[in-house]
Tab-separated table of C-alpha atoms and ligand atoms in Angstrom:
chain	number	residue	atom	x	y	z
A	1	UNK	CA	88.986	-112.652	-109.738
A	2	UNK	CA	90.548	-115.547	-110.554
A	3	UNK	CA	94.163	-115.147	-111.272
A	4	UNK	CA	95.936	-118.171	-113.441
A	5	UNK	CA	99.281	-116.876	-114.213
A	6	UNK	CA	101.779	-114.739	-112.766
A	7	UNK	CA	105.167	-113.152	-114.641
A	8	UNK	CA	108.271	-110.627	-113.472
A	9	UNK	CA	110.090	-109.654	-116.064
A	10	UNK	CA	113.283	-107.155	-115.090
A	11	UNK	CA	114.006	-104.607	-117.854
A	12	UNK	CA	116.854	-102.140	-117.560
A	13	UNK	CA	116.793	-99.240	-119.726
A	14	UNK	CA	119.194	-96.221	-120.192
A	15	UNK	CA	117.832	-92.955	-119.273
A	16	UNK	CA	118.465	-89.865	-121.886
A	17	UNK	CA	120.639	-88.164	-119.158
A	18	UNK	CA	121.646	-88.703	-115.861
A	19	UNK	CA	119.361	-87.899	-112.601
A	20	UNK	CA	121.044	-86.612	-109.568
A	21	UNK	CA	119.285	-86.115	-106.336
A	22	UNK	CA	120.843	-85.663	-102.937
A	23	UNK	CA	121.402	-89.302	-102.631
A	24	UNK	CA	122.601	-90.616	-105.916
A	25	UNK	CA	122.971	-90.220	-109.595
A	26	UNK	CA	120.753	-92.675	-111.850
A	27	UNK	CA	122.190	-93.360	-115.455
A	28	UNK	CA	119.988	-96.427	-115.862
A	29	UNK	CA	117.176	-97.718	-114.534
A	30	UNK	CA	116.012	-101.127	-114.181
A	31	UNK	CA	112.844	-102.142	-112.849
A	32	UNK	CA	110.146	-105.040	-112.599
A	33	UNK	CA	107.558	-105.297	-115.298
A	34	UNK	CA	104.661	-107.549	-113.362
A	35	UNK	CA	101.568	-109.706	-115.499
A	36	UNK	CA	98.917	-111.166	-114.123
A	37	UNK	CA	96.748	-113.551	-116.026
A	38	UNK	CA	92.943	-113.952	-115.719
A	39	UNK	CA	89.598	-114.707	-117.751
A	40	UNK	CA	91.912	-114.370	-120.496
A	41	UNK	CA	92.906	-110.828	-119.864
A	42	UNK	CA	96.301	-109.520	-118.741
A	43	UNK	CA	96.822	-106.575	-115.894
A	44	UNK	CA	99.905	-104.978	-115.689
A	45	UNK	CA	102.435	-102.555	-113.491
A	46	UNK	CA	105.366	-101.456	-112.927
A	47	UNK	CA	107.523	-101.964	-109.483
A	48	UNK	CA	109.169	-98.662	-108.733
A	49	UNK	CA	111.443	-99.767	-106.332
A	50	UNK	CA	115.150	-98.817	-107.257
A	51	UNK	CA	118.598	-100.955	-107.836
A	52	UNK	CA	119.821	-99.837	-104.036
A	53	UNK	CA	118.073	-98.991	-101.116
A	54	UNK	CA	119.029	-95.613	-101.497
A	55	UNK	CA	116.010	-93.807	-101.972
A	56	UNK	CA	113.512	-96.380	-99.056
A	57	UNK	CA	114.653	-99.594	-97.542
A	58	UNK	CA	112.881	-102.046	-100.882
A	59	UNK	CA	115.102	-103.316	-103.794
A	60	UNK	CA	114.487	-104.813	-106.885
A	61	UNK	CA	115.841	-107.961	-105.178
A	62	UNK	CA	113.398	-107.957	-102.622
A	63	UNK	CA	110.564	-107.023	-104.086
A	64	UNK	CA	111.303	-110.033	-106.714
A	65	UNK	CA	112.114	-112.293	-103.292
A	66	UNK	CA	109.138	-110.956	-101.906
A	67	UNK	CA	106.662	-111.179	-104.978
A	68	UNK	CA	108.079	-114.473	-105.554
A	69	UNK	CA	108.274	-116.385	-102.256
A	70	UNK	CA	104.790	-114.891	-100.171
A	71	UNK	CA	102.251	-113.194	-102.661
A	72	UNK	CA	102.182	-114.987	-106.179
A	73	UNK	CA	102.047	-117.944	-104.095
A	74	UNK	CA	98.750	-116.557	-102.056
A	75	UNK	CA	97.780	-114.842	-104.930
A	76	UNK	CA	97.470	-117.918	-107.201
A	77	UNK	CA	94.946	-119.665	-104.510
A	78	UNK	CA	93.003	-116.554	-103.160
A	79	UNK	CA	89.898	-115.732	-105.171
A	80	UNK	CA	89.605	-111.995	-104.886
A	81	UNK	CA	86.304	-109.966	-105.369
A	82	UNK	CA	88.322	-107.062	-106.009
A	83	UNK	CA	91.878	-105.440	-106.238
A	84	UNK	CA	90.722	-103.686	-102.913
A	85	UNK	CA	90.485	-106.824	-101.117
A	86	UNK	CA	94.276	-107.499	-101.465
A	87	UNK	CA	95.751	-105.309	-98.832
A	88	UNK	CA	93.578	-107.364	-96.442
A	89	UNK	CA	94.882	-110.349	-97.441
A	90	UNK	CA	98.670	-108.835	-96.840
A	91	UNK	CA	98.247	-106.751	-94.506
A	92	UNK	CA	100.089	-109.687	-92.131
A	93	UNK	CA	103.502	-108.530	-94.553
A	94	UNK	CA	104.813	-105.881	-92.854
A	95	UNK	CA	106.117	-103.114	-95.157
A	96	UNK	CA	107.546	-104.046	-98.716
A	97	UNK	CA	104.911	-101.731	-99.443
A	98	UNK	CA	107.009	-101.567	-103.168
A	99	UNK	CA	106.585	-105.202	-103.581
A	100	UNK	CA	102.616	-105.499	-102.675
A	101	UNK	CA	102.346	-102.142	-105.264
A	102	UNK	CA	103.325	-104.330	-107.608
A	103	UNK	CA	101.057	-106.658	-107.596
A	104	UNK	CA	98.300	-105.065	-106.770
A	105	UNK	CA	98.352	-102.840	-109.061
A	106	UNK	CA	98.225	-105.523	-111.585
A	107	UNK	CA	95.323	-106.912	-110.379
A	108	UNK	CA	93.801	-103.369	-110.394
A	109	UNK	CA	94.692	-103.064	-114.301
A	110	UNK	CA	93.104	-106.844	-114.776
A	111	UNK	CA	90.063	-105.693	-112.757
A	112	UNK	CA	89.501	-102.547	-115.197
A	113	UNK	CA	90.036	-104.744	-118.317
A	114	UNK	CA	87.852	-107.127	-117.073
A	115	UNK	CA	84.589	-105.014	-116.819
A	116	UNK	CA	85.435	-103.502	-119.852
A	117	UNK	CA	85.931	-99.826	-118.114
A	118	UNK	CA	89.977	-97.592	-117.907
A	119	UNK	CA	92.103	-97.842	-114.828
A	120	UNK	CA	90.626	-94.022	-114.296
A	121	UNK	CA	87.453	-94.945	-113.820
A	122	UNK	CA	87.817	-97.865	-111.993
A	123	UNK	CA	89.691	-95.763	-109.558
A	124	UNK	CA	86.912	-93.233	-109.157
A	125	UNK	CA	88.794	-90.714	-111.272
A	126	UNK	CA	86.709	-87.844	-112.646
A	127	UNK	CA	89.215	-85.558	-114.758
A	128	UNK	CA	89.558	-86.164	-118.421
A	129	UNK	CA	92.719	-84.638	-118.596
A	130	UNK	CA	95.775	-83.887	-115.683
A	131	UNK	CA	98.002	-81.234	-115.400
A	132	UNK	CA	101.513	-82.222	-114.601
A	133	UNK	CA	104.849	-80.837	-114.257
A	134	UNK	CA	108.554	-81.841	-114.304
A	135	UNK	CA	111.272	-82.916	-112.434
A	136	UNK	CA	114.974	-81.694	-113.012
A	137	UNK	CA	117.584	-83.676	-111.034
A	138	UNK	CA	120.872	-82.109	-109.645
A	139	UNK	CA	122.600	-80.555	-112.322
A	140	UNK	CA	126.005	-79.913	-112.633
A	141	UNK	CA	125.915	-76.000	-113.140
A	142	UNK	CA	123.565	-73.691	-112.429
A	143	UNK	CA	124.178	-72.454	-116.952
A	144	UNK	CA	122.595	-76.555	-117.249
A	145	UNK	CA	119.691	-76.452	-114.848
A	146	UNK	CA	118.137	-72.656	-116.803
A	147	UNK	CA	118.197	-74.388	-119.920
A	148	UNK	CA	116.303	-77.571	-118.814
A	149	UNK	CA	113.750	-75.635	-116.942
A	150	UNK	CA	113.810	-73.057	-120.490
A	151	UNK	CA	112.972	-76.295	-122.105
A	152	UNK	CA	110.597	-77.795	-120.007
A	153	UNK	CA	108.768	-74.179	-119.554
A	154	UNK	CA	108.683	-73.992	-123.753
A	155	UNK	CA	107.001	-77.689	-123.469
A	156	UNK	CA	104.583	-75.665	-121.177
A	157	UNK	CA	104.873	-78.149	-117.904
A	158	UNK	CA	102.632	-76.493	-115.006
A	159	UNK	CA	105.472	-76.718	-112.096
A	160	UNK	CA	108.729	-77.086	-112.544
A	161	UNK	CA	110.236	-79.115	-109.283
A	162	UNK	CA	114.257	-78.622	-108.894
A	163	UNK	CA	116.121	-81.033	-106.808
A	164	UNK	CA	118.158	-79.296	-103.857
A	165	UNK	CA	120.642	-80.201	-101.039
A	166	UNK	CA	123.074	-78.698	-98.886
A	167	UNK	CA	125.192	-76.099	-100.678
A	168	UNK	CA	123.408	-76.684	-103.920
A	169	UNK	CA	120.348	-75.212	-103.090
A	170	UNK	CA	119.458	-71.232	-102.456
A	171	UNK	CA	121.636	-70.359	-105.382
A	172	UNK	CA	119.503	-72.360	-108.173
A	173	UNK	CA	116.328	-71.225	-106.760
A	174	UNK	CA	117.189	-67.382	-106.859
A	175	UNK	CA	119.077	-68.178	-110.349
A	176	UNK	CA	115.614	-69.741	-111.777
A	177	UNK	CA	113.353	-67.075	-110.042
A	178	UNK	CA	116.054	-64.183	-111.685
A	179	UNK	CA	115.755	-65.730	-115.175
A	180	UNK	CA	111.806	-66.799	-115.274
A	181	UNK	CA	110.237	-64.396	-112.405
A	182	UNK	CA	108.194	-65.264	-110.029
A	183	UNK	CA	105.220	-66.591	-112.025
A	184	UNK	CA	106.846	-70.010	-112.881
A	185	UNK	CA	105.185	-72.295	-110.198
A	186	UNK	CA	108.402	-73.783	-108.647
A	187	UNK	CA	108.808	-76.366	-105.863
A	188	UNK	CA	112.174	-77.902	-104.370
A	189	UNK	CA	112.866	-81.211	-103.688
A	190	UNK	CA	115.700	-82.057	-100.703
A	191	UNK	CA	115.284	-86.188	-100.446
A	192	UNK	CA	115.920	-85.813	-96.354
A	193	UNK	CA	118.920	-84.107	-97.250
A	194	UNK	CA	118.593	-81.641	-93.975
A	195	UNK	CA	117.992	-81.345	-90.217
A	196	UNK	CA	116.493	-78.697	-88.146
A	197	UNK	CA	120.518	-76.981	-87.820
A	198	UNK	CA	119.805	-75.936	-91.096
A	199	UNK	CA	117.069	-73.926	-90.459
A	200	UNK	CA	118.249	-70.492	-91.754
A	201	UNK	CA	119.339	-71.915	-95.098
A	202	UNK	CA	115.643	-73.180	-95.414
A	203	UNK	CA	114.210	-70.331	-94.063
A	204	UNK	CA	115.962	-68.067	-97.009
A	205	UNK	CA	114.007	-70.494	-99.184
A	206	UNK	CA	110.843	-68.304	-98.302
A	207	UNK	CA	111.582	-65.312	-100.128
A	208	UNK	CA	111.393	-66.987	-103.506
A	209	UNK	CA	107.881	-68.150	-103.482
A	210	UNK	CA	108.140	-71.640	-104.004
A	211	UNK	CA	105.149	-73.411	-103.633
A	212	UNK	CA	106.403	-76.415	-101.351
A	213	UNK	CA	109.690	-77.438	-100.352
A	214	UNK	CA	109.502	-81.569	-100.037
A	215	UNK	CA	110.700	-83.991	-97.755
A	216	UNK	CA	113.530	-81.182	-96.167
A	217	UNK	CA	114.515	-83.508	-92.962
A	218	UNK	CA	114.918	-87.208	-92.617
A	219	UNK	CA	113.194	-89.791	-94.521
A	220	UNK	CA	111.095	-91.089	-91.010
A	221	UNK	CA	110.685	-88.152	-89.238
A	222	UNK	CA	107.363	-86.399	-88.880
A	223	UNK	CA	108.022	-84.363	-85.514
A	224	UNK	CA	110.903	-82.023	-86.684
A	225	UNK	CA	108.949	-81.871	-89.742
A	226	UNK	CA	105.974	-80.050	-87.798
A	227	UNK	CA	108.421	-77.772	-85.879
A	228	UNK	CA	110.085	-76.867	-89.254
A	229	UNK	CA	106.564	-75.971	-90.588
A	230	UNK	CA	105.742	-73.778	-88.029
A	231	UNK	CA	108.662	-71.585	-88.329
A	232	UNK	CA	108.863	-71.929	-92.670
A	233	UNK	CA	105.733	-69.751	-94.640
A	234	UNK	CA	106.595	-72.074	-97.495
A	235	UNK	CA	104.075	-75.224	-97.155
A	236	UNK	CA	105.965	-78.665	-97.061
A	237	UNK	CA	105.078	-81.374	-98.790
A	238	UNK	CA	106.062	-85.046	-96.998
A	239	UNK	CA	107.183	-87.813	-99.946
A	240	UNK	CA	109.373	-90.365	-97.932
A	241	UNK	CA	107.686	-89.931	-94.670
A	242	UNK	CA	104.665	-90.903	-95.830
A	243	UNK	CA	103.854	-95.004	-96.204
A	244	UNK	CA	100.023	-95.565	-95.055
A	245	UNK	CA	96.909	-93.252	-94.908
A	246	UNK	CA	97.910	-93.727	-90.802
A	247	UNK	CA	101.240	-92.138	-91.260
A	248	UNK	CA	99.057	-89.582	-93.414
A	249	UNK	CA	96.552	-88.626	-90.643
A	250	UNK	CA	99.262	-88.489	-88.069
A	251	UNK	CA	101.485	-86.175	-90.027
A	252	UNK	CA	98.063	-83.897	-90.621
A	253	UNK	CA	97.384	-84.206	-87.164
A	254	UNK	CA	100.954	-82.967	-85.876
A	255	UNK	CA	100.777	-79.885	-88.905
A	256	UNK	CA	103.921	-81.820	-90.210
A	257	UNK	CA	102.867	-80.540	-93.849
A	258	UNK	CA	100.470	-78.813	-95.854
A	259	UNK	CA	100.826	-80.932	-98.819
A	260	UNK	CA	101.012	-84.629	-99.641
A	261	UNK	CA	103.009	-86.350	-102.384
A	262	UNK	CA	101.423	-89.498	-103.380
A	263	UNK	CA	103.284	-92.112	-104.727
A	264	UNK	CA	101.807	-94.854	-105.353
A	265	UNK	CA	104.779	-97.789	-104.732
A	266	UNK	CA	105.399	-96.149	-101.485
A	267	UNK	CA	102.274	-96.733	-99.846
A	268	UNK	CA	101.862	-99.989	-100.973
A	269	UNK	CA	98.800	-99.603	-103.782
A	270	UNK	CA	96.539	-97.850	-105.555
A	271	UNK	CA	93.782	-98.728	-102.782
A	272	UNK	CA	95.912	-96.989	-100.269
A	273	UNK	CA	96.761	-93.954	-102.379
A	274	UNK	CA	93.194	-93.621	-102.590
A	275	UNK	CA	92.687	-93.745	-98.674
A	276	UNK	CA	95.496	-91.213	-98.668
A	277	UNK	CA	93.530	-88.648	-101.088
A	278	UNK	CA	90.154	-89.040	-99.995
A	279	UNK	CA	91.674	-88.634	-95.975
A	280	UNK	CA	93.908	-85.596	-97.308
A	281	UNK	CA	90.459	-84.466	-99.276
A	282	UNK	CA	88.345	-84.130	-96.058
A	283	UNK	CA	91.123	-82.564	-94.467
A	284	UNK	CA	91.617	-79.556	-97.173
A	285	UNK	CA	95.464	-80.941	-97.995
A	286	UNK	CA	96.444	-81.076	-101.959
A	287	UNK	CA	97.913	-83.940	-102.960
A	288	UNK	CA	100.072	-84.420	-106.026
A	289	UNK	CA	101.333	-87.079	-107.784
A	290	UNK	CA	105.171	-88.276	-107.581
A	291	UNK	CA	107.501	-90.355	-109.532
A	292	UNK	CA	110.161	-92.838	-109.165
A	293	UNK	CA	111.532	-92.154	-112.894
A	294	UNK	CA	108.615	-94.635	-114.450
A	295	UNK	CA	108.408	-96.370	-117.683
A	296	UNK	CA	105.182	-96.560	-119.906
A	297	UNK	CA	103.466	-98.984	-117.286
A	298	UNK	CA	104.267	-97.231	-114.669
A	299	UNK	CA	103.288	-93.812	-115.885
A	300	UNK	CA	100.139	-94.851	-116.747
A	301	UNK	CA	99.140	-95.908	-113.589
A	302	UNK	CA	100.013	-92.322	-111.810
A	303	UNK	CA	97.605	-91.009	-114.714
A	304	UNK	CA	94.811	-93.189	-113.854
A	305	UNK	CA	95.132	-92.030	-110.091
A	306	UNK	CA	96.061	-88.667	-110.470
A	307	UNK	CA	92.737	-88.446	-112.181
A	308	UNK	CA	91.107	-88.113	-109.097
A	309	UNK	CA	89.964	-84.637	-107.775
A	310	UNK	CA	92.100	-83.921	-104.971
A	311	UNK	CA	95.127	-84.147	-107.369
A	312	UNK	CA	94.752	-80.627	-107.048
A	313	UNK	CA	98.644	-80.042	-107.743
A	314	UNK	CA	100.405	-80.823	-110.487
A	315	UNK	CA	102.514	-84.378	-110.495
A	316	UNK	CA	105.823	-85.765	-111.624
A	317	UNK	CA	104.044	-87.065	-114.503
A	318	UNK	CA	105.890	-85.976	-117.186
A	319	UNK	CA	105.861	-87.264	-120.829
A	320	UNK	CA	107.706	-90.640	-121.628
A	321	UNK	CA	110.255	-88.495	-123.610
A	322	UNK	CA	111.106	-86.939	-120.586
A	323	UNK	CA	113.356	-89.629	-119.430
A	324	UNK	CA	113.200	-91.981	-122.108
A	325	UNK	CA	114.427	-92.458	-126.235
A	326	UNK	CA	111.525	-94.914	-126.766
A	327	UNK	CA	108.806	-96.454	-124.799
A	328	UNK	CA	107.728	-99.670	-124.235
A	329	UNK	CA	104.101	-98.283	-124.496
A	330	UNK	CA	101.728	-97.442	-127.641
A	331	UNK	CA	100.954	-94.977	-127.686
A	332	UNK	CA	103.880	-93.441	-125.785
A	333	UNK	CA	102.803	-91.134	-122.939
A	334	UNK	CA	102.501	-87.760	-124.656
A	335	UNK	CA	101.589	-84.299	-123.618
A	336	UNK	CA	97.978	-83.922	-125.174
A	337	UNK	CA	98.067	-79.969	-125.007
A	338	UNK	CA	101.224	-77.667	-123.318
A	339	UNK	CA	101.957	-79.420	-119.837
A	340	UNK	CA	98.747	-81.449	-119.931
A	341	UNK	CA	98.210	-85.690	-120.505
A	342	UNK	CA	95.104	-87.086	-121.211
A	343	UNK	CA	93.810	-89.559	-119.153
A	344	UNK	CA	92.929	-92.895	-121.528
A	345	UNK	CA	89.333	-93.486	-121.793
A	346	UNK	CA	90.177	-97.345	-122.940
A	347	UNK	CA	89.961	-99.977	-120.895
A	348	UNK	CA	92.713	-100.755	-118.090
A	349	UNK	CA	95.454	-98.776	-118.088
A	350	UNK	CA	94.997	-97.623	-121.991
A	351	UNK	CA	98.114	-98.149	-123.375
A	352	UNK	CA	99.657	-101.663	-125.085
A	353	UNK	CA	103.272	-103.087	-124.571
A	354	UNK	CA	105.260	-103.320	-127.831
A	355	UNK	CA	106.548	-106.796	-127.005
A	356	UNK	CA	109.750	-106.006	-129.737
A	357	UNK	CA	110.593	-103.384	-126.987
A	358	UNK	CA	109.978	-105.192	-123.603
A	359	UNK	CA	112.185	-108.068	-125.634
A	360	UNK	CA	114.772	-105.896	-126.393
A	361	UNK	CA	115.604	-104.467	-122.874
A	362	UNK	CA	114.339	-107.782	-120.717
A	363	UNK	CA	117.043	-109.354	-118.212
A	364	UNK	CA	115.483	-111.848	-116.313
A	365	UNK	CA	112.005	-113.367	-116.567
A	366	UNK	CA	109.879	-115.782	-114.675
A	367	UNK	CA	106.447	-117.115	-114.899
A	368	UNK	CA	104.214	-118.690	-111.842
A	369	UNK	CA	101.304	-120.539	-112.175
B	401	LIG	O1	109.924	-87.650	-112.756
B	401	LIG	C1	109.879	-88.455	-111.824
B	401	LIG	O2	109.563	-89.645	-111.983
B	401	LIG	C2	110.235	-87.959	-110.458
B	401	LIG	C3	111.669	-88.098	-110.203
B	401	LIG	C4	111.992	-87.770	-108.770
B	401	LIG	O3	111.933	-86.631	-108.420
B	401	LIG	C5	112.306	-88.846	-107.889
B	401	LIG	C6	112.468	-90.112	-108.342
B	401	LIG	C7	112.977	-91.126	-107.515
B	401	LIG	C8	113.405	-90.853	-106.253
B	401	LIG	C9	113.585	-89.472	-105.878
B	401	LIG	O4	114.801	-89.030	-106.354
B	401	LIG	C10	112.497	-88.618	-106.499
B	401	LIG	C11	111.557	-88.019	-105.536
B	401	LIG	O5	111.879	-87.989	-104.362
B	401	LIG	O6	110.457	-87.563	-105.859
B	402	LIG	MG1	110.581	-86.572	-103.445
């Protein structure tokens, strides 16, 4: 693969309603739009890395600086036999797993387009179609969060994922298990927002069934994890623990969760994702697939890779109307069938930017060659 352009463009679009988790309230969100240029085919992604280094230690900034000053550069000279090859070639950049996502995943898109076969399939992805569910920030009163998750159950999502921390937490569960029963498959979501001192609290979480609790204790930890899990009959799922199929097998090995969420910014790729599944596969861990609040491009890349079978679980992969007035996508991510997305059968990623769009929410743009 011979790669003869490079672009960033940053695009900041307003999100229908505000998203509160236990670190911070998104109104906005602006994010880098990446294009990569070869055999006269263009890959794209999506960089998922937010405005502050609230949610991991990666910016916008520095995955632009990053991008920018050590892998378009490499990029431009390296002639690649495929998008797996790339972590190789930066594995010597430690971290900015956000920033190599980027890129990579472009050249994964290019790849697909290039021999003419979808992002899916290139990927090894055998489902046709994913189940996928929805995630509901921290709402202001309990009255707000029942009618989102009435909503979302009416648009038939398969899990409905609430957002929890300290003080905000058993009372919405047991308020959404008293309205909807017990048969809504329901999952919290604490961002690191407790330590092992708040054990009871998370032990009350048990009676209601949920069918994870992710990320409870700090965003690096894996050990207090495993002693939580041990003591909890809900499974946990690790998000912002987990950066590298390493950190993956170390976490299994330690009992630190039953579940995995995969996202595929945070681990630095869609090779690595893969690792992540097919390690979690032989292991008999689900994996699901997260979000980070994704536009068109961005969304369509979790569909391609939560095609594969061990995305047993469904993701954060909700429709683009979810978050978003209008796409930059055609078609716009849509929910085929009650709570389900097809996966596109066209080459790449399957879905076209409507350049009016990408125009009409672009900041900043800058091409490499
Ligand atoms: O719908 C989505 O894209 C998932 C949204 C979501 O839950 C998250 C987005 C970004 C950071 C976190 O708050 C979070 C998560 O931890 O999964
Ligand atoms: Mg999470």
């Amino acid at each position: 693969m011979k790669i003869d352009k490079v672009k960033l463009e940053r695009l900041k679009m307003p999100l229908l309603s505000p998203f509160e988790t236990s670190f911070g309230t998104e109104t906005e969100k602006e994010y880098i739009l990446v294009s990569v240029y070869g055999d006269g085919h263009v890959g794209y992604a999506e960089s998922v890395a937010m405005e502050s280094p609230a949610y991991n230690e990666e910016t916008i900034d520095t995955v632009w600086h990053v991008a920018e000053q050590f892998i378009i550069p490499q990029i431009l000279k390296a002639e690649l036999e495929s998008p797996a090859d790339f972590s190789k070639l930066f594995s010597w950049i430690r971290r900015n797993n956000m920033a190599k996502s980027a890129i990579e995943g472009a050249l994964w898109d290019l790849y697909a387009k290039q021999n003419g076969i979808s992002l899916s399939k290139a990927l090894g992805g055998e489902k046709e179609e994913i189940e996928v569910g929805v995630s509901i920030g921290i709402e202001p009163t309990v009255e707000g969060l029942l009618k989102k998750v009435e909503g979302f159950l009416a648009e038939g999502y398969k899990k409905i994922k609430v957002k929890i921390k300290p003080g905000i937490d058993v009372d919405r569960i047991k308020a959404i298990r008293e309205t909807f029963g017990y048969e809504v498959p329901l999952m919290a979501d604490a961002n690191s927002a407790y330590t092992l001192d708040d054990i009871d609290t998370l032990k009350e979480l048990d009676q209601y069934g949920l069918i994870m609790i992710e990320q409870p204790l700090a965003h690096d930890d894996i050990v207090d994890h495993a002693k939580l899990q041990r003591e909890l009959q809900t499974p946990i799922c690790l998000d912002e623990s987990i950066h590298s199929v390493e950190d993956a097998r170390k976490a299994i090995e330690l009992g630190s969760c039953k579940i995995i969420n995969i996202k595929v910014g945070r681990v630095g790729g869609l090779t690595e994702a893969k690792k992540i599944h097919d390690l979690c596969q032989s292991h008999g861990i689900p994996v699901w697939c997260g979000g980070m609040l994704e536009a068109g491009v961005g969304r369509a890349h979790n569909i391609a890779i939560a095609s594969l079978s061990n995305f047993i679980i469904p993701g954060d992969t909700s429709a683009s109307k979810r978050y978003w007035a209008e796409d930059i996508v055609e078609p716009e991510v849509t929910l085929s069938k009650p709570g389900t997305v097809a996966v596109p059968k066209e080459a790449g990623i399957g879905y076209s930017l409507v350049q009016g769009k990408v125009d009409k929410y672009l900041i900043d743009a800058k091409v490499y060659r």
